[in-house]
Coordinates of N, CA and C in Angstrom, one line a residue:
M1 N 80.0 104.4 170.5 CA 78.5 104.9 169.9 C 79.6 105.8 168.8
Q2 N 79.5 106.2 167.3 CA 80.2 106.6 166.2 C 79.3 108.1 166.8
D3 N 80.5 109.3 166.7 CA 79.8 110.8 166.7 C 79.5 110.9 165.0
M4 N 77.6 111.3 164.9 CA 77.2 111.4 163.4 C 78.7 112.4 162.7
G5 N 79.5 113.4 163.6 CA 80.3 114.0 162.4 C 82.1 113.0 161.9
D6 N 81.3 111.6 162.9 CA 83.2 110.8 162.3 C 82.3 109.6 161.9
A7 N 81.4 109.9 160.5 CA 81.6 109.3 159.5 C 82.1 108.2 158.8
I8 N 82.2 106.9 158.8 CA 83.3 106.2 158.3 C 83.4 106.2 157.2
P9 N 83.9 106.4 156.4 CA 84.7 106.9 155.3 C 84.3 105.5 153.8
E10 N 84.3 106.0 152.6 CA 83.5 104.6 151.9 C 84.7 104.4 152.0
P11 N 84.5 102.8 151.1 CA 85.8 102.2 151.4 C 86.7 103.0 149.2
E12 N 86.0 103.1 148.7 CA 86.3 103.1 147.1 C 87.7 104.3 147.2
H13 N 87.4 105.6 148.4 CA 87.4 107.0 148.4 C 89.3 105.9 149.5
V14 N 88.5 105.4 151.3 CA 90.3 105.0 151.6 C 90.7 104.4 150.3
Y15 N 90.7 103.2 149.4 CA 90.9 102.8 148.9 C 92.1 103.4 147.7
G16 N 91.7 105.0 147.4 CA 92.1 105.5 146.3 C 93.2 106.2 147.5
R17 N 93.5 106.4 148.5 CA 94.6 106.9 149.1 C 95.2 105.9 149.3
L18 N 95.2 105.2 148.9 CA 96.9 104.4 149.3 C 97.5 104.0 147.8
S19 N 98.7 104.2 148.0 CA 100.4 104.1 146.1 C 99.4 103.3 145.5
E20 N 99.4 103.1 144.2 CA 99.1 102.0 143.0 C 99.4 100.8 143.3
R21 N 100.8 100.6 144.3 CA 101.7 99.6 144.3 C 100.6 98.8 145.8
A22 N 100.5 99.1 145.9 CA 99.9 99.0 147.5 C 98.1 98.8 147.2
R23 N 97.8 99.8 146.5 CA 96.2 99.2 145.8 C 96.2 97.2 144.8
L24 N 97.1 97.7 144.4 CA 97.4 96.4 143.2 C 97.6 94.7 144.0
A25 N 98.2 95.2 145.0 CA 98.8 94.0 146.1 C 97.3 93.8 147.0
L26 N 97.0 94.4 147.9 CA 95.5 94.5 148.0 C 94.9 93.7 147.0
L27 N 94.3 94.6 146.1 CA 93.4 94.1 145.4 C 93.8 92.4 144.6
R28 N 94.5 91.7 144.4 CA 95.5 90.7 144.3 C 94.9 90.1 145.3
N29 N 95.0 90.3 146.8 CA 95.1 89.4 147.4 C 94.0 90.0 148.5
P30 N 92.9 90.0 148.7 CA 91.8 90.3 149.3 C 91.8 90.5 150.5
Q31 N 92.2 89.4 150.8 CA 91.9 88.8 152.6 C 93.1 87.9 152.7
G32 N 94.2 88.3 152.7 CA 95.0 88.0 152.8 C 96.4 88.5 153.8
F33 N 98.0 87.5 153.4 CA 98.4 88.4 154.0 C 99.5 90.1 152.8
V34 N 99.6 90.7 153.5 CA 99.9 92.0 153.4 C 101.1 92.8 153.1
P35 N 101.5 92.5 151.5 CA 103.5 92.7 151.6 C 103.8 93.4 153.1
P36 N 105.1 93.2 153.2 CA 105.8 93.9 154.5 C 106.3 95.0 153.9
E37 N 106.1 95.7 153.4 CA 106.3 97.2 152.7 C 105.3 98.2 152.5
F38 N 103.9 97.1 152.5 CA 103.0 98.1 152.8 C 102.1 98.1 154.5
I39 N 102.4 97.1 155.2 CA 102.2 97.0 156.5 C 101.9 98.6 157.1
G40 N 102.7 99.6 156.8 CA 102.7 101.2 157.7 C 101.7 101.8 157.3
Q41 N 101.6 102.2 155.1 CA 100.3 102.2 155.3 C 99.0 102.0 154.7
V42 N 99.7 100.7 154.7 CA 98.1 100.8 155.1 C 97.3 100.4 155.9
I43 N 97.9 101.0 157.9 CA 97.5 100.7 158.9 C 97.7 102.8 158.6
S44 N 98.3 103.6 158.4 CA 98.2 105.0 158.5 C 97.2 105.3 157.4
V45 N 96.4 105.0 156.6 CA 95.5 104.6 155.7 C 94.0 104.0 156.1
C46 N 94.6 102.8 156.6 CA 93.2 102.0 156.9 C 92.7 102.4 158.2
G47 N 93.0 102.6 158.7 CA 93.4 102.4 160.8 C 95.0 101.0 161.4
D48 N 94.2 101.1 162.0 CA 95.3 100.3 163.1 C 94.1 98.4 163.0
D49 N 92.9 99.1 163.0 CA 92.5 97.7 162.4 C 92.4 97.0 161.2
S50 N 93.0 97.7 160.6 CA 92.9 97.2 159.1 C 93.7 95.6 159.0
V51 N 94.6 95.4 160.4 CA 95.8 93.9 159.8 C 95.4 94.1 161.2
C52 N 95.6 92.4 161.2 CA 95.8 92.1 161.9 C 97.2 90.8 162.1
Y53 N 98.2 91.1 163.1 CA 100.1 90.6 163.0 C 100.0 89.3 163.3
V54 N 100.2 88.8 162.9 CA 100.6 86.5 162.9 C 101.7 86.7 163.9
T55 N 102.6 87.6 164.0 CA 103.9 87.4 165.0 C 103.3 89.3 166.1
S56 N 102.7 89.3 166.7 CA 101.9 90.6 167.9 C 102.7 90.9 169.1
D57 N 103.8 90.4 169.3 CA 105.9 91.0 169.5 C 106.6 91.4 169.3
D58 N 106.5 91.5 167.5 CA 107.3 92.4 166.4 C 107.4 94.3 167.1
D59 N 107.7 94.9 167.1 CA 108.1 96.2 167.2 C 107.7 97.1 165.8
V60 N 108.1 96.3 164.9 CA 108.2 96.5 163.4 C 107.6 94.9 163.0
P61 N 105.8 95.2 162.6 CA 105.9 94.0 162.1 C 106.3 93.1 160.5
H62 N 106.3 91.9 160.8 CA 106.7 91.3 159.2 C 105.7 91.0 158.3
F63 N 104.7 90.4 159.2 CA 103.7 89.9 158.9 C 102.0 90.1 159.0
A64 N 101.0 90.7 158.2 CA 100.0 90.9 158.7 C 99.2 90.2 158.2
I65 N 97.9 90.4 158.9 CA 97.2 89.7 157.5 C 96.2 90.8 157.5
F66 N 94.9 91.1 156.2 CA 94.4 92.8 155.8 C 93.0 92.4 156.1
Q67 N 92.3 93.0 157.1 CA 91.1 92.8 157.1 C 90.1 94.2 157.5
G68 N 88.6 93.6 157.7 CA 88.3 95.2 158.3 C 87.3 95.4 156.8
P69 N 86.7 97.0 156.7 CA 85.6 97.4 155.9 C 86.1 96.8 154.3
L70 N 87.6 98.2 154.5 CA 88.1 97.7 153.1 C 88.7 96.2 152.5
S71 N 88.6 95.5 153.1 CA 89.2 94.4 152.9 C 87.9 93.4 152.8
D72 N 86.9 93.3 153.3 CA 86.0 93.1 153.0 C 85.1 93.3 151.4
Y73 N 85.6 94.8 151.0 CA 84.5 94.8 150.2 C 85.7 94.9 149.1
L74 N 86.5 95.2 148.8 CA 87.5 94.5 147.8 C 87.0 92.7 147.4
F75 N 87.5 91.9 148.7 CA 87.0 90.7 148.9 C 85.8 90.9 148.0
V76 N 84.5 90.9 148.4 CA 83.1 90.9 147.2 C 83.8 91.4 145.8
R77 N 83.9 92.8 145.5 CA 84.4 93.2 144.7 C 85.0 92.2 143.4
R78 N 86.4 91.2 143.5 CA 87.0 90.6 143.1 C 85.7 89.6 143.3
Q79 N 85.5 89.5 143.6 CA 84.3 87.5 143.1 C 83.1 88.6 141.9
C80 N 83.1 89.8 141.9 CA 82.9 90.0 140.7 C 83.0 90.9 139.6
L81 N 84.5 90.8 139.7 CA 85.5 91.4 138.7 C 85.0 89.9 138.3
D82 N 86.6 88.7 138.9 CA 86.4 87.7 138.7 C 84.7 86.8 137.9
A83 N 83.8 87.4 138.1 CA 82.8 86.7 136.9 C 83.2 86.9 135.7
W84 N 83.3 89.5 136.2 CA 82.9 89.6 135.3 C 84.3 89.7 133.5
W85 N 85.2 88.9 134.0 CA 85.8 88.7 133.5 C 85.7 87.2 132.5
D86 N 85.1 86.3 133.3 CA 85.3 84.9 132.6 C 84.5 85.8 131.4
A87 N 83.6 85.9 131.9 CA 81.9 85.8 130.9 C 82.8 87.4 129.7
L88 N 84.1 88.3 129.9 CA 84.1 88.4 128.4 C 84.3 87.9 127.9
E89 N 84.4 87.9 126.1 CA 84.6 87.6 125.1 C 86.1 88.3 124.9
P90 N 86.7 86.3 124.1 CA 88.8 86.7 124.0 C 88.4 88.5 123.2
G91 N 87.4 88.5 122.2 CA 87.7 89.7 121.3 C 88.0 90.8 121.9
V92 N 87.5 91.0 123.0 CA 86.5 92.2 124.4 C 88.5 91.8 125.0
R93 N 88.7 90.9 125.9 CA 89.7 90.9 126.6 C 91.1 92.0 125.5
R94 N 91.0 91.3 124.9 CA 91.8 91.7 123.0 C 92.0 92.7 122.9
S95 N 90.7 93.5 123.1 CA 90.0 94.4 122.9 C 91.2 95.9 123.5
L96 N 91.2 95.4 124.8 CA 90.9 96.0 125.9 C 92.6 96.4 126.6
A97 N 93.4 95.3 125.9 CA 94.8 95.1 125.9 C 95.5 95.8 124.9
K98 N 94.5 95.8 123.9 CA 95.5 97.2 122.6 C 95.0 98.5 123.6
G99 N 94.1 98.4 124.3 CA 93.7 100.1 124.6 C 92.6 100.2 123.3
D100 N 92.5 99.8 122.3 CA 91.4 99.5 121.7 C 90.1 99.6 122.0
R101 N 89.7 100.0 123.2 CA 88.2 99.6 123.6 C 89.0 100.7 125.3
V102 N 87.9 101.7 125.5 CA 88.8 102.3 127.1 C 87.7 102.0 128.1
F103 N 87.9 101.1 128.9 CA 88.0 101.2 130.5 C 87.4 102.6 131.2
D104 N 86.4 103.2 131.2 CA 85.7 103.7 132.4 C 85.2 103.2 133.2
S105 N 85.8 103.1 134.4 CA 84.6 102.6 135.5 C 85.5 103.0 136.9
S106 N 85.3 102.9 137.5 CA 86.1 102.8 139.7 C 87.5 103.3 139.5
L107 N 88.2 103.7 140.2 CA 89.0 102.4 140.5 C 89.6 101.1 140.8
V108 N 88.7 100.8 141.3 CA 89.7 99.2 142.2 C 89.3 98.3 140.5
D109 N 88.1 98.3 139.6 CA 87.6 98.3 138.1 C 88.7 98.2 137.4
S110 N 89.2 99.6 137.3 CA 89.9 99.4 136.7 C 92.0 99.2 137.2
D111 N 91.8 98.9 138.5 CA 93.3 98.2 139.4 C 92.9 97.0 138.5
Y112 N 92.0 96.4 138.3 CA 91.4 94.9 138.2 C 92.2 94.7 136.9
V113 N 91.3 95.7 135.8 CA 91.8 95.4 134.6 C 93.0 95.7 134.4
T114 N 93.7 96.7 135.0 CA 95.3 96.2 134.8 C 96.1 95.7 135.1
L115 N 96.0 95.0 136.2 CA 96.0 93.3 136.5 C 96.2 92.1 136.3
R116 N 95.0 91.7 135.4 CA 94.4 91.2 134.3 C 95.9 90.9 133.2
L117 N 95.7 92.4 132.7 CA 96.0 93.3 132.0 C 98.1 93.2 131.4
T118 N 98.4 92.6 132.7 CA 100.0 92.9 133.1 C 100.1 91.6 133.1
G119 N 99.1 90.5 132.8 CA 99.5 89.3 133.3 C 100.0 88.6 134.7
A120 N 99.6 89.8 135.9 CA 99.7 90.0 136.9 C 99.0 88.6 137.6
D121 N 99.6 87.7 138.4 CA 98.9 86.9 138.5 C 98.2 87.0 140.0
L122 N 96.4 86.6 140.6 CA 95.4 87.1 140.8 C 94.9 86.3 142.3
R123 N 96.5 85.0 142.1 CA 95.5 84.1 142.5 C 95.8 84.5 144.5

């Protein structure tokens, strides 16, 4: 049982504690493989249960799958953001790309727009 003092942090708060590169990598594939260079960071920020090792006998894991509350949160946010992006008019996308239109929103939403505008593969 969890103590009242041990409140589970909001996923957006946990997400904000990751480096920009780690955030973008996890947002790109919220329920997939964690790039090896971010496994340690994800574990230290999100907890041991945030990854499932593909090869559990390694001292230093090289392959891990992202899981848990932050993974679930990012997966749902990605679905919503993909639908939002697909519904945008081409002119609005161009305005975002040029910086004519300011996108003021949560860090997850802002990172998503960054991925889209840099042409990052989101599959």
